[in-house]
Tab-separated table of C-alpha atoms in Angstrom:
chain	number	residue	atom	x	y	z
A	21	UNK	CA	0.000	0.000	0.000
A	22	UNK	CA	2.564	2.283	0.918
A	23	UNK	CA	4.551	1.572	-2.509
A	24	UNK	CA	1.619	2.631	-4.437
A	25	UNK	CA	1.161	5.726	-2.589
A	26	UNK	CA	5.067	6.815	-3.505
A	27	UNK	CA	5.010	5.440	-6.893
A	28	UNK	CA	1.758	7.534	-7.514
A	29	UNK	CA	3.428	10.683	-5.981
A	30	UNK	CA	6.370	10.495	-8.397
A	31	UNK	CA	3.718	9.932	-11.244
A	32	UNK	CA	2.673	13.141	-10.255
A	33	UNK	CA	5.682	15.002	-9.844
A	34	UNK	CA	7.489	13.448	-13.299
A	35	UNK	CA	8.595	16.527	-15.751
A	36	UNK	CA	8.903	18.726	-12.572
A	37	UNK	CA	12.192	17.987	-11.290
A	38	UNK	CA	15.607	19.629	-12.588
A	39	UNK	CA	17.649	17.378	-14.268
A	40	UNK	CA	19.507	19.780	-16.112
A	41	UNK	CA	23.379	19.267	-16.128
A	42	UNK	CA	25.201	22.245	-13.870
A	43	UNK	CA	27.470	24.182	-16.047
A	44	UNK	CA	30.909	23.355	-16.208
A	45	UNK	CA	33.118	24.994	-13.325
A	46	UNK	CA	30.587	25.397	-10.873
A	47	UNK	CA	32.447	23.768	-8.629
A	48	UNK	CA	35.396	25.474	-9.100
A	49	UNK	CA	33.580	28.642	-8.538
A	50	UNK	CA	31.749	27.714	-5.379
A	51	UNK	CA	35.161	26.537	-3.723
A	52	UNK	CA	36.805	30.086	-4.796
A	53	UNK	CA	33.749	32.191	-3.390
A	54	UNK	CA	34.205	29.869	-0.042
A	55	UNK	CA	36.970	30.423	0.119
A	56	UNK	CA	37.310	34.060	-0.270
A	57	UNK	CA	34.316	34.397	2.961
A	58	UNK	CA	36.766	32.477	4.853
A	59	UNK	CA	40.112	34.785	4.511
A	60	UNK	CA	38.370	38.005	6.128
A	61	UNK	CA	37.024	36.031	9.099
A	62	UNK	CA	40.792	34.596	9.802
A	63	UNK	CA	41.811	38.025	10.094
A	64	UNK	CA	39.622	38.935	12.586
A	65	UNK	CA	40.667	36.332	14.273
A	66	UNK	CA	44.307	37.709	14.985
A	67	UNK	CA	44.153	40.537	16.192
A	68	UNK	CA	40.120	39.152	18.374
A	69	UNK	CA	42.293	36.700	20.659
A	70	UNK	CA	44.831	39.145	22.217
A	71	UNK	CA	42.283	41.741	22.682
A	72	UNK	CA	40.194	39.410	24.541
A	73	UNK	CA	43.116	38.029	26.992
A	74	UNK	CA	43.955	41.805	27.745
A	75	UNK	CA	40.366	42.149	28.278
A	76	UNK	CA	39.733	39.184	30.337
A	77	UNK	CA	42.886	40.262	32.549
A	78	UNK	CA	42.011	43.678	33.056
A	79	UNK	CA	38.451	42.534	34.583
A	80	UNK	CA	40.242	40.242	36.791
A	81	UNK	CA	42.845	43.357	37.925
A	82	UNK	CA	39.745	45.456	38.693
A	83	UNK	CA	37.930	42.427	40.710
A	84	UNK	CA	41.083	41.703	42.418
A	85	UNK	CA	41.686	45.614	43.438
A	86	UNK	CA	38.150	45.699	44.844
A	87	UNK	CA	38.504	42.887	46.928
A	88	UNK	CA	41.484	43.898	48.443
A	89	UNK	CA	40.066	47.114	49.860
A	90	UNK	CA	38.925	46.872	53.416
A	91	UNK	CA	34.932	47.382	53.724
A	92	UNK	CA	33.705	46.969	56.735
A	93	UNK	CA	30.998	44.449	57.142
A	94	UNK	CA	27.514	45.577	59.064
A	95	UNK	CA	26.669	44.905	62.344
A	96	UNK	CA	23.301	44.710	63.890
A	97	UNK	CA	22.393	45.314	67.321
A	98	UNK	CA	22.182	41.383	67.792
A	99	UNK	CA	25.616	41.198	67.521
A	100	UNK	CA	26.860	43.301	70.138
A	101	UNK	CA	25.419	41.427	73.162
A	102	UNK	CA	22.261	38.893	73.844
A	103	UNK	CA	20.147	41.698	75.979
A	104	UNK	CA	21.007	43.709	72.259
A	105	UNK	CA	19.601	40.705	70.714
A	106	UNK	CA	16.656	40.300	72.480
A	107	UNK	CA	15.842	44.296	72.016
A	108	UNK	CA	16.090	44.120	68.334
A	109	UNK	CA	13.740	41.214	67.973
A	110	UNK	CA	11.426	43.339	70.031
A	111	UNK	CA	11.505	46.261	67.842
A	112	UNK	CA	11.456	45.023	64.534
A	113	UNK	CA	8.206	42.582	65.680
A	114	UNK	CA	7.034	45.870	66.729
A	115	UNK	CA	7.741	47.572	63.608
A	116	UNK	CA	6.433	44.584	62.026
A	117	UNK	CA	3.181	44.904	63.570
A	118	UNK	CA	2.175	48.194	63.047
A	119	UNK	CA	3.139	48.230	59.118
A	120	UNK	CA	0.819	45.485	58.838
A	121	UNK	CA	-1.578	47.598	60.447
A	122	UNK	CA	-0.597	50.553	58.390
A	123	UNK	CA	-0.729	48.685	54.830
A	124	UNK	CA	-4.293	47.299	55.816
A	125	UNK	CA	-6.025	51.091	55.678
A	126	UNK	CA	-6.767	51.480	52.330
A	127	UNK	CA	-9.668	54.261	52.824
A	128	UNK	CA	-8.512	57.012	50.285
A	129	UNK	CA	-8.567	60.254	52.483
A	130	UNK	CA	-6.205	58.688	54.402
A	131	UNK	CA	-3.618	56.976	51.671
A	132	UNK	CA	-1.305	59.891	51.384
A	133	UNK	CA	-0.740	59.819	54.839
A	134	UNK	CA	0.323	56.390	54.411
A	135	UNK	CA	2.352	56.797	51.478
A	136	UNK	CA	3.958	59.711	53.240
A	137	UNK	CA	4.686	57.255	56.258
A	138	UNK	CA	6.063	54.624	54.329
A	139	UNK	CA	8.474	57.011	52.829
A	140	UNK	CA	9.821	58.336	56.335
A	141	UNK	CA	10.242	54.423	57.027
A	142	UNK	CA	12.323	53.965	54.046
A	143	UNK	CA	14.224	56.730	55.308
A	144	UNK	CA	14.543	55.674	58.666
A	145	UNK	CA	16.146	52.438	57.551
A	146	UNK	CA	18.603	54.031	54.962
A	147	UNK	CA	20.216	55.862	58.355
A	148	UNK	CA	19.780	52.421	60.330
A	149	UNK	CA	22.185	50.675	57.330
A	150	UNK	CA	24.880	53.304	57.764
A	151	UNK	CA	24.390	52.941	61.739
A	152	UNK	CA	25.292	49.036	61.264
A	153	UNK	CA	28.133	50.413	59.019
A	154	UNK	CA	29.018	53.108	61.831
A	155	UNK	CA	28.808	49.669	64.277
A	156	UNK	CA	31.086	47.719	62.756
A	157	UNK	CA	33.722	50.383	62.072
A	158	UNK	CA	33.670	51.684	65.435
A	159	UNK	CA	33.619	48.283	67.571
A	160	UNK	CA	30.588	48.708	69.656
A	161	UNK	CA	30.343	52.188	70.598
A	162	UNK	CA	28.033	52.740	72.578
A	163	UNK	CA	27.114	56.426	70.759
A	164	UNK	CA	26.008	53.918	67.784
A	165	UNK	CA	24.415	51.727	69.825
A	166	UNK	CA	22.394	54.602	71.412
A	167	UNK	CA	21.481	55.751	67.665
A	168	UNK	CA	20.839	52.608	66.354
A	169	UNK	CA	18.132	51.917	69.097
A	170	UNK	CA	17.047	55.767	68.773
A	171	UNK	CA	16.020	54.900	65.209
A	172	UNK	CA	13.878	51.807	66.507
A	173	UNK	CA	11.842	53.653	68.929
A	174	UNK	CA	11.440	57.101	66.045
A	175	UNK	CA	10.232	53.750	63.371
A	176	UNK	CA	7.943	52.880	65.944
A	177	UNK	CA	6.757	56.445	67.124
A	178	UNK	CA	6.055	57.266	63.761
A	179	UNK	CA	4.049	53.678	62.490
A	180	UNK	CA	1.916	54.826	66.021
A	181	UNK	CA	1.065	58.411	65.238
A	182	UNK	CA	0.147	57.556	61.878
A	183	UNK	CA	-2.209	54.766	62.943
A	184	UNK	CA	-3.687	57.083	65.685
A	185	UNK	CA	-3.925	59.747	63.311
A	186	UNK	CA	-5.805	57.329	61.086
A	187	UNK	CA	-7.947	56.351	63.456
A	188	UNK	CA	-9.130	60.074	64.025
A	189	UNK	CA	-9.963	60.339	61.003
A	190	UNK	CA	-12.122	57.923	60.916
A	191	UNK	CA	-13.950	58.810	63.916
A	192	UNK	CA	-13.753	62.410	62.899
A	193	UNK	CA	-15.836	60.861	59.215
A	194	UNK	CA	-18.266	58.730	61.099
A	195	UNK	CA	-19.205	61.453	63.174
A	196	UNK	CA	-19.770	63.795	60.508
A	197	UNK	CA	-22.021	61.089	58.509
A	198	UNK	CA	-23.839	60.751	62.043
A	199	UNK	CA	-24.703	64.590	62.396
A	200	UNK	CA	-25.683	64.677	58.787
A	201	UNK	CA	-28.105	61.724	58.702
């Protein structure tokens, strides 16, 4: 069955293919026009490979250089001393806690105070990354240490006003929408 089918599809196709004899030299000319792509490309090549190496090596110079320099690593207030530890956990559960509060209001009279919150908070914790810089440079002084748990308590001060502030306002709204029914 499957004989017949291919014998009937080159029925078909007979007078369609080229069977016409390639001129003479073809050959010849193909080779010389492959040839001729081929030289540019090996140029390339010499003068590609040393360029690369230097390349390569001057990456490796400026990774090494880096790497030599000194930075000093952060330290957080848990590393300083297991009472430190213990405070820390307290304040950023704390902090923890009242942005969850804070990202819950989504009334819209009160959303730029929010936004505007959230924006002292990434503040806040831009200073509190160069404090664990300041930490770790300065080997537990206790200046730093004073700052560091400074900036917990304004974090939490803040998240608190905000949410109290919120929460006037929505006493100040209900009343108003009492009076005026």
């Amino acid at each position: 069955m499957k004989k017949d089918a291919i014998d009937k599809l080159f029925g078909d196709l007979e007078g369609s293919f080229d069977v016409h004899e390639t001129p003479t030299g073809h050959q010849k000319r193909f080779l010389d026009r492959l040839n001729e792509v081929e030289k540019p490309s090996e140029k390339k090549r010499g003068w590609w490979k040393p360029l690369s190496i230097a390349a390569s090596i001057a990456v490796l110079i400026a990774i090494g250089s880096t790497s030599l320099k000194t930075i000093p690593s952060e330290k957080d207030l848990a590393s300083v001393s297991p009472e430190m530890m213990q405070t820390q956990s307290f304040f950023t559960t704390t902090i923890t806690e009242e942005l969850q509060k804070l990202k819950k209001i989504t009334a819209p009279e009160t959303q730029q105070l929010v936004n505007d919150a959230l924006k002292q908070m990434d503040i806040l914790e831009k200073e509190y990354k160069i404090l664990k810089t300041d930490l770790a440079v300065s080997g537990n002084d206790k200046r730093v240490i004073y700052a560091m748990i400074s900036n917990f308590q304004n974090r939490i001060n803040l998240l608190q006003q905000v949410v109290e502030k919120i929460e006037e306002i929505k006493t100040l709204k209900a009343y108003r929408n009492e009076i005026t029914l």
